[in-house]
């Protein structure tokens, strides 16, 4: 005889499982749909209103999307030191009005004196914080080289014209927002610890205060005069290297002078009637996005409906498999032989989902990277721009952690990254985003660390349709994915697509992270009944997406993520 309480439990579980496959109640979509800013000709969406406005103004005075990119990124270095800086790096994907596409890698790289085990103790264990905090965590910055590479190839205004409004912003100051104040408060003690003294950012700011950065204004003036060499060979570089070495770092003038941004072929693939152009290695973004979307494509997820059980299952299982491949196969393509063609082939990807069933979760411990024969073996910010000529730019840039290594260079006016943590410091040991890596992403002098940044441009029926991207470390790829699917499969506006609740799975740890208080408890119970592990971490940011959608009448809709101070500005 089965006890009564067990019968009740069995019936409840059966109902939950049934509800998962057939009748889970869908939360109402926002009604009426929320539209973002609509502009007729051009738009910038970024993490700060000041930066979006400066970028849009550059286009108003005749500049193109590439000029606006340089201005926007430098304006973020002034007003958004959390992730914008001269001391980090990034990736940019572009599509010109002619349909020509391309990608720029201005990712940081390991210094010449870096070595494979530099973050391990004598027993071979990772030394806490060594790859994330302070001068040893810094990779050779790529931002200034990247912006000059863009200007040389596509710029239409002079660097002087482009940077002048940014210098004005740095001299006049920007207003501290409530969210920004909270971040300064959270990092104040660490700023003082790492810098062995107080720094301008460690003051107790209030919401509404104005912060000026006259030192950064002076640095930008020197860069206008002396070009890229000012940063990599000149006075600014020397100040930077001195500061780093005084604090125990290993970056030299030789490291700076050898730094080059690299033009790369983007990853391009189709998803139904969309053609997607995204970042190639050393970012994992494009490869993982392509793998996930190709694994999802055979399933009618619009019928399964937005954020419902079967949709979440299919997306989670595709993500689990793609992130397993990421951990093993991906790294800097100049150092690692990446089997991209196989990883993106139809035969390989359809085989990857062979063992998936809707009945129960796949166990991550049962998933490894797929077998490819013959193969030997994280704070960030994003902006999207479309100009009046029809050129589109999608750029994601980073210091890695919030304020990077926390080491600030008062003589230059910028923080420096802690990008070295994006390497696999030891095979199988997770980095600050919980990502596991292997030999493909081990540390070597001059190697670029693997990234998750996924600046992406989407075409529909051969025409520009969307520019999109986000910060969020390992959650970048899955946030970009869900935003594209929200518009394509679930018919959302750009703004609703950006605002919609998100979830994330990255193979290990074997857990679906849901944004807190956004998913129905009955739905979460249904997934648990199928063996999915889940968490709703209160502090977890699942992306802060900024996108622009070209509407059928040719106007532009901005999607500026409500999770931050992000703002669309257009005309
Ligand atoms: N630093 C975060 C990333 O590049 O993925």
Coordinates of C-alpha atoms and ligand atoms in Angstrom, one line a residue:
X1 CA 0.0 0.0 0.0
X2 CA 1.5 3.4 -1.0
X3 CA 1.2 6.0 1.8
X4 CA -1.3 8.8 1.1
X5 CA 1.4 11.6 1.2
X6 CA 3.4 9.8 -1.5
X7 CA 0.4 9.5 -3.7
X8 CA -0.3 13.2 -3.4
X9 CA 3.4 13.9 -4.3
X10 CA 3.3 11.5 -7.3
X11 CA 0.1 13.1 -8.6
X12 CA 1.6 16.6 -8.1
X13 CA 4.8 15.7 -10.0
X14 CA 2.7 14.2 -12.8
X15 CA 0.7 17.3 -13.1
X16 CA 3.8 19.5 -13.1
X17 CA 5.3 17.3 -15.9
X18 CA 2.1 17.5 -17.9
X19 CA 1.9 21.3 -17.4
X20 CA 5.5 21.5 -18.7
X21 CA 4.6 19.9 -22.0
X22 CA 1.1 21.2 -22.6
X23 CA -0.5 23.9 -20.4
X24 CA 2.0 26.0 -18.4
X25 CA 0.3 29.3 -17.9
X26 CA 2.1 32.0 -19.9
X27 CA 2.7 35.3 -18.2
X28 CA 1.1 38.0 -20.2
X29 CA 3.5 39.9 -22.5
X30 CA 3.8 43.6 -21.8
X31 CA 0.6 45.0 -23.3
X32 CA 0.6 47.3 -25.1
X33 CA 4.1 46.4 -26.3
X34 CA 6.7 48.9 -25.1
X35 CA 8.6 50.5 -28.0
X36 CA 12.0 52.0 -27.5
X37 CA 13.1 55.4 -28.9
X38 CA 12.2 55.6 -32.6
X39 CA 14.6 57.6 -34.9
X40 CA 14.4 58.4 -38.6
X41 CA 18.1 58.2 -39.5
X42 CA 20.7 57.4 -36.9
X43 CA 21.0 56.1 -33.4
X44 CA 23.5 55.2 -30.6
X45 CA 22.5 53.0 -27.7
X46 CA 25.0 52.7 -24.9
X47 CA 25.4 52.4 -21.1
X48 CA 25.3 56.2 -20.6
X49 CA 23.2 59.0 -22.0
X50 CA 26.2 61.3 -22.3
X51 CA 28.1 58.7 -24.5
X52 CA 25.0 58.0 -26.7
X53 CA 24.5 61.8 -27.2
X54 CA 28.1 62.5 -28.1
X55 CA 28.0 59.6 -30.6
X56 CA 24.7 60.8 -32.1
X57 CA 26.0 64.4 -32.4
X58 CA 29.0 63.2 -34.3
X59 CA 26.7 61.7 -36.9
X60 CA 24.5 64.8 -36.9
X61 CA 27.5 66.8 -38.0
X62 CA 28.2 64.4 -40.9
X63 CA 30.4 61.7 -39.3
X64 CA 29.7 58.1 -39.9
X65 CA 29.1 55.2 -37.5
X66 CA 32.8 54.6 -37.2
X67 CA 33.5 58.2 -36.2
X68 CA 30.6 57.8 -33.7
X69 CA 32.1 54.6 -32.4
X70 CA 35.4 56.3 -31.4
X71 CA 33.5 59.2 -29.8
X72 CA 31.1 56.9 -27.9
X73 CA 33.7 54.6 -26.6
X74 CA 35.9 57.4 -25.3
X75 CA 32.9 59.1 -23.8
X76 CA 32.2 55.9 -21.9
X77 CA 35.8 56.0 -20.7
X78 CA 34.9 59.4 -19.2
X79 CA 31.4 58.7 -17.8
X80 CA 31.4 55.0 -17.2
X81 CA 34.7 54.0 -15.6
X82 CA 33.1 50.8 -14.3
X83 CA 33.8 49.3 -17.8
X84 CA 34.8 52.1 -20.2
X85 CA 38.5 53.0 -20.2
X86 CA 41.7 53.5 -22.2
X87 CA 43.1 50.5 -20.2
X88 CA 41.0 47.7 -21.6
X89 CA 40.1 46.1 -24.9
X90 CA 37.2 45.0 -27.0
X91 CA 35.7 43.7 -30.2
X92 CA 33.8 45.4 -33.0
X93 CA 31.6 43.9 -35.7
X94 CA 30.5 46.1 -38.6
X95 CA 28.3 46.0 -41.6
X96 CA 28.7 48.8 -44.2
X97 CA 25.8 50.1 -46.2
X98 CA 27.3 48.2 -49.1
X99 CA 26.7 44.9 -47.3
X100 CA 30.4 44.4 -46.6
X101 CA 31.0 43.0 -43.2
X102 CA 34.1 42.7 -41.0
X103 CA 35.4 42.5 -37.4
X104 CA 38.1 44.1 -35.3
X105 CA 39.9 42.4 -32.5
X106 CA 41.4 44.9 -30.0
X107 CA 41.5 42.4 -27.2
X108 CA 44.2 42.7 -24.5
X109 CA 47.0 40.2 -24.7
X110 CA 49.4 38.6 -22.2
X111 CA 52.7 40.5 -21.5
X112 CA 56.0 39.0 -22.8
X113 CA 56.9 38.0 -19.2
X114 CA 53.7 36.1 -18.7
X115 CA 53.9 32.3 -18.1
X116 CA 51.5 29.4 -18.0
X117 CA 51.6 28.9 -14.2
X118 CA 52.0 32.5 -13.1
X119 CA 48.9 32.4 -11.0
X120 CA 49.7 29.1 -9.2
X121 CA 51.5 28.5 -5.9
X122 CA 54.3 26.0 -5.5
X123 CA 51.8 23.2 -5.0
X124 CA 50.1 24.1 -8.3
X125 CA 47.0 25.6 -6.8
X126 CA 45.6 29.0 -7.9
X127 CA 46.6 31.9 -5.6
X128 CA 43.4 33.7 -4.7
X129 CA 42.8 37.1 -6.4
X130 CA 46.2 37.0 -8.2
X131 CA 44.6 36.9 -11.7
X132 CA 41.8 39.3 -10.8
X133 CA 43.1 42.1 -8.5
X134 CA 46.1 44.4 -8.9
X135 CA 48.9 45.0 -11.3
X136 CA 49.6 41.3 -12.2
X137 CA 46.1 40.8 -13.5
X138 CA 46.5 43.4 -16.3
X139 CA 46.7 42.4 -19.9
X140 CA 48.3 44.7 -22.5
X141 CA 45.5 47.2 -23.3
X142 CA 44.1 47.3 -26.9
X143 CA 41.5 50.1 -26.8
X144 CA 43.5 53.0 -28.2
X145 CA 45.0 50.8 -31.0
X146 CA 41.6 49.5 -31.8
X147 CA 40.1 53.0 -32.2
X148 CA 43.0 54.2 -34.4
X149 CA 42.6 51.1 -36.6
X150 CA 39.0 52.0 -37.1
X151 CA 39.8 55.6 -37.8
X152 CA 42.5 54.7 -40.3
X153 CA 40.2 52.4 -42.2
X154 CA 36.8 54.1 -42.0
X155 CA 37.1 57.5 -40.3
X156 CA 35.6 60.5 -42.1
X157 CA 36.1 63.2 -39.5
X158 CA 39.5 64.1 -38.0
X159 CA 40.4 62.6 -34.6
X160 CA 40.4 66.2 -33.2
X161 CA 36.8 66.7 -34.3
X162 CA 35.8 63.3 -32.9
X163 CA 37.5 63.6 -29.5
X164 CA 36.8 67.3 -28.8
X165 CA 33.3 66.7 -27.4
X166 CA 34.7 63.9 -25.2
X167 CA 37.4 66.2 -23.9
X168 CA 34.6 68.8 -23.2
X169 CA 32.7 66.1 -21.2
X170 CA 35.8 65.2 -19.2
X171 CA 36.4 68.8 -18.3
X172 CA 32.8 69.8 -17.7
X173 CA 32.0 66.5 -15.8
X174 CA 29.3 64.0 -15.8
X175 CA 26.4 63.4 -13.3
X176 CA 26.6 60.5 -10.9
X177 CA 23.5 58.3 -11.2
X178 CA 22.0 56.3 -8.3
X179 CA 23.3 53.0 -9.7
X180 CA 26.8 54.5 -10.2
X181 CA 26.9 55.8 -6.7
X182 CA 26.1 52.3 -5.4
X183 CA 28.9 50.8 -7.4
X184 CA 31.4 53.4 -6.2
X185 CA 30.3 52.6 -2.6
X186 CA 30.8 48.9 -3.2
X187 CA 34.4 49.2 -4.4
X188 CA 35.7 52.1 -2.4
X189 CA 37.7 50.0 0.1
X190 CA 39.2 47.9 -2.6
X191 CA 40.3 51.0 -4.7
X192 CA 42.3 52.2 -1.7
X193 CA 43.8 48.8 -1.0
X194 CA 44.9 48.1 -4.5
X195 CA 46.2 51.7 -5.1
X196 CA 47.8 51.9 -1.7
X197 CA 46.3 55.3 -1.4
X198 CA 43.0 57.0 -2.0
X199 CA 42.0 57.8 -5.6
X200 CA 39.5 60.2 -7.1
X201 CA 36.9 57.4 -7.4
X202 CA 37.1 56.5 -3.7
X203 CA 35.4 59.7 -2.6
X204 CA 32.0 59.4 -1.0
X205 CA 29.9 60.6 -4.0
X206 CA 26.2 61.3 -3.8
X207 CA 23.7 60.8 -6.6
X208 CA 23.6 64.0 -8.6
X209 CA 27.2 65.0 -7.9
X210 CA 29.4 66.0 -10.9
X211 CA 32.7 64.3 -11.5
X212 CA 35.3 65.9 -13.8
X213 CA 38.4 64.0 -15.1
X214 CA 40.7 66.8 -16.2
X215 CA 43.7 64.3 -16.3
X216 CA 41.9 62.2 -18.9
X217 CA 41.1 65.3 -20.9
X218 CA 44.8 66.1 -21.0
X219 CA 45.6 62.5 -22.0
X220 CA 43.1 62.7 -24.9
X221 CA 44.6 66.0 -26.0
X222 CA 48.1 64.4 -26.2
X223 CA 46.5 61.5 -28.1
X224 CA 45.1 64.0 -30.6
X225 CA 48.5 65.5 -31.1
X226 CA 50.6 62.3 -31.2
X227 CA 48.2 59.6 -32.3
X228 CA 48.3 56.0 -31.2
X229 CA 52.0 56.2 -30.4
X230 CA 51.2 58.5 -27.5
X231 CA 49.7 55.6 -25.7
X232 CA 52.0 52.8 -26.9
X233 CA 55.4 54.6 -27.1
X234 CA 55.0 58.1 -25.6
X235 CA 54.5 59.9 -22.4
X236 CA 51.2 58.2 -21.6
X237 CA 52.6 54.8 -22.1
X238 CA 55.6 55.6 -19.8
X239 CA 53.2 56.8 -17.1
X240 CA 51.2 53.7 -17.4
X241 CA 54.1 51.3 -17.3
X242 CA 55.6 53.1 -14.3
X243 CA 52.4 52.8 -12.4
X244 CA 52.0 49.1 -13.2
X245 CA 55.6 48.2 -12.3
X246 CA 55.5 50.3 -9.1
X247 CA 52.6 48.0 -8.1
X248 CA 54.3 44.7 -8.9
X249 CA 53.1 44.3 -12.5
X250 CA 55.2 42.9 -15.4
X251 CA 54.1 45.0 -18.4
X252 CA 56.9 46.9 -20.2
X253 CA 57.2 49.5 -22.9
X254 CA 58.2 46.7 -25.2
X255 CA 54.8 45.1 -24.5
X256 CA 53.0 48.3 -25.3
X257 CA 55.0 49.0 -28.5
X258 CA 54.3 45.5 -29.9
X259 CA 50.5 45.8 -29.4
X260 CA 48.5 45.7 -32.7
X261 CA 44.7 45.5 -33.2
X262 CA 43.8 42.8 -35.7
X263 CA 41.1 42.8 -38.4
X264 CA 39.4 39.4 -38.5
X265 CA 36.8 37.6 -40.5
X266 CA 33.6 37.5 -38.5
X267 CA 31.6 34.3 -37.8
X268 CA 28.6 34.3 -40.2
X269 CA 25.7 31.8 -40.2
X270 CA 22.0 31.6 -41.0
X271 CA 19.1 31.1 -38.6
X272 CA 15.8 30.6 -40.5
X273 CA 15.6 33.8 -42.7
X274 CA 18.2 35.7 -40.7
X275 CA 21.9 36.0 -41.5
X276 CA 24.0 36.6 -38.4
X277 CA 27.4 38.2 -38.2
X278 CA 29.2 37.9 -34.9
X279 CA 32.7 38.0 -33.3
X280 CA 35.2 35.3 -34.2
X281 CA 38.0 34.0 -31.9
X282 CA 39.6 35.1 -29.7
X283 CA 36.1 35.6 -28.6
X284 CA 34.0 32.5 -28.1
X285 CA 30.9 34.7 -28.8
X286 CA 30.3 34.0 -32.5
X287 CA 31.1 30.3 -32.4
X288 CA 29.0 29.6 -29.4
X289 CA 26.1 31.7 -30.6
X290 CA 26.2 29.9 -34.0
X291 CA 26.4 26.5 -32.3
X292 CA 23.4 27.2 -30.0
X293 CA 21.2 28.7 -32.7
X294 CA 22.0 25.9 -35.1
X295 CA 21.1 23.3 -32.4
X296 CA 17.8 25.2 -31.7
X297 CA 16.8 25.8 -35.3
X298 CA 15.1 22.4 -35.9
X299 CA 12.7 23.0 -32.9
X300 CA 9.5 25.2 -33.4
X301 CA 10.2 27.3 -30.3
X302 CA 7.7 30.0 -31.3
X303 CA 5.0 27.4 -30.8
X304 CA 6.6 26.4 -27.5
X305 CA 6.2 30.1 -26.5
X306 CA 8.5 32.6 -24.8
X307 CA 10.2 31.4 -21.6
X308 CA 8.0 28.3 -21.3
X309 CA 9.2 24.9 -20.3
X310 CA 10.0 23.3 -23.7
X311 CA 11.6 26.5 -25.0
X312 CA 13.8 26.7 -21.9
X313 CA 14.7 23.0 -22.2
X314 CA 15.8 23.3 -25.8
X315 CA 17.8 26.5 -25.3
X316 CA 19.4 25.1 -22.1
X317 CA 20.5 21.9 -23.7
X318 CA 22.0 23.6 -26.7
X319 CA 23.8 26.0 -24.4
X320 CA 25.1 23.2 -22.2
X321 CA 26.7 21.5 -25.3
X322 CA 28.1 24.7 -26.8
X323 CA 29.8 25.8 -23.6
X324 CA 31.3 22.3 -23.2
X325 CA 32.9 22.7 -26.6
X326 CA 33.9 26.3 -25.7
X327 CA 35.9 25.1 -22.7
X328 CA 38.0 22.6 -24.7
X329 CA 38.4 23.9 -28.3
X330 CA 38.4 27.7 -28.1
X331 CA 41.3 30.1 -27.5
X332 CA 43.4 32.7 -29.5
X333 CA 43.4 31.5 -33.1
X334 CA 47.0 32.8 -33.5
X335 CA 48.1 30.2 -30.9
X336 CA 45.5 27.4 -31.1
X337 CA 44.2 25.3 -33.9
X338 CA 40.5 25.7 -33.6
X339 CA 38.3 23.3 -35.7
X340 CA 35.8 26.0 -36.5
X341 CA 34.4 24.4 -39.7
X342 CA 33.6 21.2 -37.8
X343 CA 32.2 22.9 -34.8
X344 CA 29.8 24.8 -37.0
X345 CA 28.9 22.0 -39.4
X346 CA 25.4 20.7 -39.6
X347 CA 26.5 17.1 -39.2
X348 CA 28.4 17.8 -36.0
X349 CA 25.7 20.0 -34.4
X350 CA 22.7 17.7 -35.2
X351 CA 24.7 14.9 -33.6
X352 CA 25.2 16.9 -30.5
X353 CA 21.5 17.1 -29.7
X354 CA 20.9 13.3 -30.5
X355 CA 20.7 12.4 -26.8
X356 CA 18.3 15.2 -25.8
X357 CA 14.8 14.3 -24.9
X358 CA 12.0 16.5 -23.4
X359 CA 11.5 13.9 -20.7
X360 CA 14.5 14.8 -18.6
X361 CA 17.6 17.1 -18.3
X362 CA 20.9 15.9 -19.7
X363 CA 23.4 15.7 -16.9
X364 CA 26.4 18.0 -17.6
X365 CA 28.8 15.4 -16.2
X366 CA 27.6 13.2 -19.1
X367 CA 28.5 15.9 -21.6
X368 CA 32.0 16.5 -22.7
X369 CA 33.2 18.4 -25.7
X370 CA 32.1 16.6 -28.8
X371 CA 34.6 14.3 -30.3
X372 CA 36.3 15.8 -33.3
X373 CA 38.7 13.4 -34.9
X374 CA 42.1 14.6 -36.1
X375 CA 42.1 17.5 -33.6
X376 CA 45.1 17.8 -31.3
X377 CA 44.8 18.7 -28.8
X378 CA 34.3 38.7 -17.9
X379 CA 32.7 44.1 -16.4
X380 CA 32.1 44.9 -19.8
X381 CA 29.9 47.3 -21.8
X382 CA 28.3 47.3 -25.2
X383 CA 27.1 50.0 -27.6
X384 CA 25.2 49.7 -30.9
X385 CA 25.3 52.3 -33.7
X386 CA 23.5 52.8 -37.0
X387 CA 24.3 55.9 -39.1
X388 CA 22.3 57.9 -41.7
X389 CA 24.3 56.1 -44.5
X390 CA 23.2 52.7 -43.4
X391 CA 26.5 51.6 -41.8
X392 CA 26.1 49.6 -38.6
X393 CA 28.6 49.0 -35.7
X394 CA 28.3 46.6 -32.8
X395 CA 31.1 46.9 -30.2
X396 CA 31.6 45.3 -26.8
X397 CA 34.5 46.6 -24.7
X398 CA 35.7 45.6 -21.3
X399 CA 38.0 46.0 -18.3
X400 CA 36.8 42.4 -17.4
X401 CA 35.8 42.8 -13.7
X402 CA 34.2 46.0 -12.4
X403 CA 36.8 48.7 -12.7
X404 CA 39.2 46.0 -14.0
X405 CA 42.2 45.3 -11.7
X406 CA 41.1 48.3 -9.6
X407 CA 44.6 49.7 -10.3
X408 CA 44.0 53.3 -11.4
X409 CA 46.6 55.5 -13.2
X410 CA 46.1 59.0 -11.7
X411 CA 48.6 60.5 -14.1
X412 CA 46.6 59.2 -17.1
X413 CA 43.0 59.2 -15.7
X414 CA 42.1 55.6 -16.4
X415 CA 41.6 52.2 -14.7
X416 CA 43.5 49.2 -16.0
X417 CA 41.9 45.8 -16.9
X418 CA 42.1 42.5 -15.1
X419 CA 41.7 40.5 -18.3
X420 CA 44.4 37.9 -17.5
X421 CA 41.7 36.1 -15.5
X422 CA 40.0 35.3 -18.8
X423 CA 42.8 32.8 -19.5
X424 CA 42.5 29.3 -18.1
X425 CA 44.9 29.8 -15.2
X426 CA 44.8 26.0 -14.6
X427 CA 42.9 23.4 -16.6
X428 CA 39.5 22.6 -15.0
X429 CA 39.6 25.5 -12.5
X430 CA 36.8 28.0 -13.0
X431 CA 37.6 31.7 -13.6
X432 CA 35.6 34.6 -12.1
X433 CA 32.7 33.7 -14.4
X434 CA 32.8 30.0 -13.4
X435 CA 34.1 29.2 -16.9
X436 CA 36.4 26.2 -17.2
X437 CA 39.2 26.2 -19.8
X438 CA 41.8 23.9 -21.1
X439 CA 45.1 24.0 -23.0
X440 CA 43.6 26.0 -25.9
X441 CA 43.2 29.0 -23.5
X442 CA 46.3 28.6 -21.3
X443 CA 48.6 31.6 -20.7
X444 CA 51.4 32.3 -23.1
X445 CA 53.4 35.5 -23.9
X446 CA 51.5 37.7 -26.4
X447 CA 48.5 35.4 -26.5
X448 CA 45.0 36.9 -26.3
X449 CA 42.7 35.5 -23.6
X450 CA 39.4 33.8 -24.7
X451 CA 36.4 36.1 -24.4
X452 CA 32.6 35.7 -24.4
X453 CA 31.9 39.1 -25.9
X454 CA 29.4 38.8 -28.7
X455 CA 28.9 42.0 -30.7
X456 CA 26.5 41.0 -33.4
X457 CA 24.8 42.3 -36.4
X458 CA 21.8 40.6 -38.0
X459 CA 20.5 40.8 -41.6
X460 CA 17.0 39.8 -42.6
X461 CA 16.4 39.0 -46.2
X462 CA 19.8 40.5 -47.1
X463 CA 19.1 43.8 -45.4
X464 CA 20.4 45.3 -42.1
X465 CA 17.9 44.3 -39.3
X466 CA 19.6 44.5 -35.9
X467 CA 22.8 45.6 -34.1
X468 CA 23.0 44.0 -30.7
X469 CA 25.3 43.1 -27.8
X470 CA 25.7 43.1 -24.0
X471 CA 28.1 42.9 -21.1
X472 CA 27.8 40.1 -18.6
X473 CA 30.9 37.8 -18.7
X474 CA 29.8 34.2 -19.5
X475 CA 26.2 35.3 -19.8
X476 CA 26.9 37.6 -22.8
X477 CA 26.3 34.9 -25.4
X478 CA 23.1 33.6 -23.9
X479 CA 21.7 37.1 -23.5
X480 CA 22.4 38.1 -27.1
X481 CA 20.8 34.8 -28.2
X482 CA 17.6 35.4 -26.2
X483 CA 17.3 39.0 -27.4
X484 CA 17.5 37.9 -31.1
X485 CA 15.0 35.1 -30.5
X486 CA 12.7 37.4 -28.6
X487 CA 12.2 39.6 -31.7
X488 CA 12.5 36.8 -34.3
X489 CA 10.5 34.0 -32.7
X490 CA 8.3 35.8 -30.2
X491 CA 7.5 39.0 -32.1
X492 CA 8.7 41.4 -29.4
X493 CA 9.6 45.0 -30.0
X494 CA 13.4 45.8 -29.6
X495 CA 12.7 47.4 -26.2
X496 CA 10.6 44.5 -24.9
X497 CA 13.2 42.0 -26.2
X498 CA 15.9 43.7 -24.3
X499 CA 13.8 44.0 -21.1
X500 CA 12.4 40.5 -21.1
X501 CA 13.6 38.2 -18.2
X502 CA 16.5 36.0 -19.1
X503 CA 18.0 32.7 -18.0
X504 CA 21.5 31.1 -18.5
X505 CA 23.2 27.8 -18.6
X506 CA 27.0 27.3 -19.3
X507 CA 27.5 23.5 -18.9
X508 CA 29.4 23.9 -15.6
X509 CA 28.2 24.5 -13.0
X510 CA 25.2 22.4 -14.1
X511 CA 22.5 25.0 -13.1
X512 CA 20.1 27.2 -15.0
X513 CA 20.4 30.7 -13.6
X514 CA 17.1 32.6 -13.8
X515 CA 16.8 36.3 -13.2
X516 CA 15.2 36.7 -9.8
X517 CA 11.4 37.2 -9.4
X518 CA 10.8 36.9 -13.1
X519 CA 9.9 33.3 -13.7
X520 CA 6.7 31.5 -12.6
X521 CA 7.3 29.2 -9.7
X522 CA 5.2 26.5 -11.2
X523 CA 7.4 26.6 -14.3
X524 CA 10.6 26.3 -12.2
X525 CA 9.1 23.4 -10.3
X526 CA 8.3 21.7 -13.6
X527 CA 11.8 22.0 -14.7
X528 CA 13.1 20.7 -11.4
X529 CA 10.8 17.7 -11.7
X530 CA 12.7 16.9 -15.0
X531 CA 16.1 17.0 -13.3
X532 CA 17.1 20.6 -14.0
X533 CA 19.0 22.4 -11.3
X534 CA 18.1 26.1 -11.0
X535 CA 19.0 29.2 -9.1
X536 CA 17.6 32.7 -8.8
X537 CA 20.6 34.6 -7.6
X538 CA 19.5 38.1 -6.4
X539 CA 22.7 39.9 -7.5
X540 CA 23.2 38.1 -10.8
X541 CA 23.1 40.4 -13.8
X542 CA 22.1 38.4 -16.9
X543 CA 23.4 40.9 -19.4
X544 CA 22.5 44.6 -20.0
X545 CA 21.6 44.5 -23.7
X546 CA 21.7 47.5 -26.0
X547 CA 20.3 47.0 -29.5
X548 CA 18.9 48.8 -32.5
X549 CA 16.2 47.3 -34.8
X550 CA 15.6 48.5 -38.3
X551 CA 11.7 48.5 -38.6
X552 CA 9.9 47.6 -41.8
X553 CA 9.5 51.3 -42.8
X554 CA 13.2 51.9 -42.4
X555 CA 13.0 53.8 -39.1
X556 CA 15.2 52.7 -36.1
X557 CA 14.0 51.4 -32.8
X558 CA 16.4 51.5 -29.8
X559 CA 16.4 48.9 -27.1
X560 CA 18.2 50.3 -24.0
X561 CA 18.3 47.8 -21.2
X562 CA 16.3 48.9 -18.1
X563 CA 18.7 47.0 -15.9
X564 CA 21.2 49.9 -16.2
X565 CA 21.4 53.6 -17.0
X566 CA 21.5 52.7 -20.7
X567 CA 20.0 55.2 -23.1
X568 CA 19.2 55.4 -26.8
X569 CA 19.8 58.8 -28.6
X570 CA 18.9 59.3 -32.2
X571 CA 17.6 61.7 -34.8
Ligands
LIG1 N1 36.0 39.9 -19.9 C1 34.8 39.2 -20.3 C2 34.9 38.6 -21.6 O1 35.7 39.0 -22.4 O2 34.3 37.7 -21.9

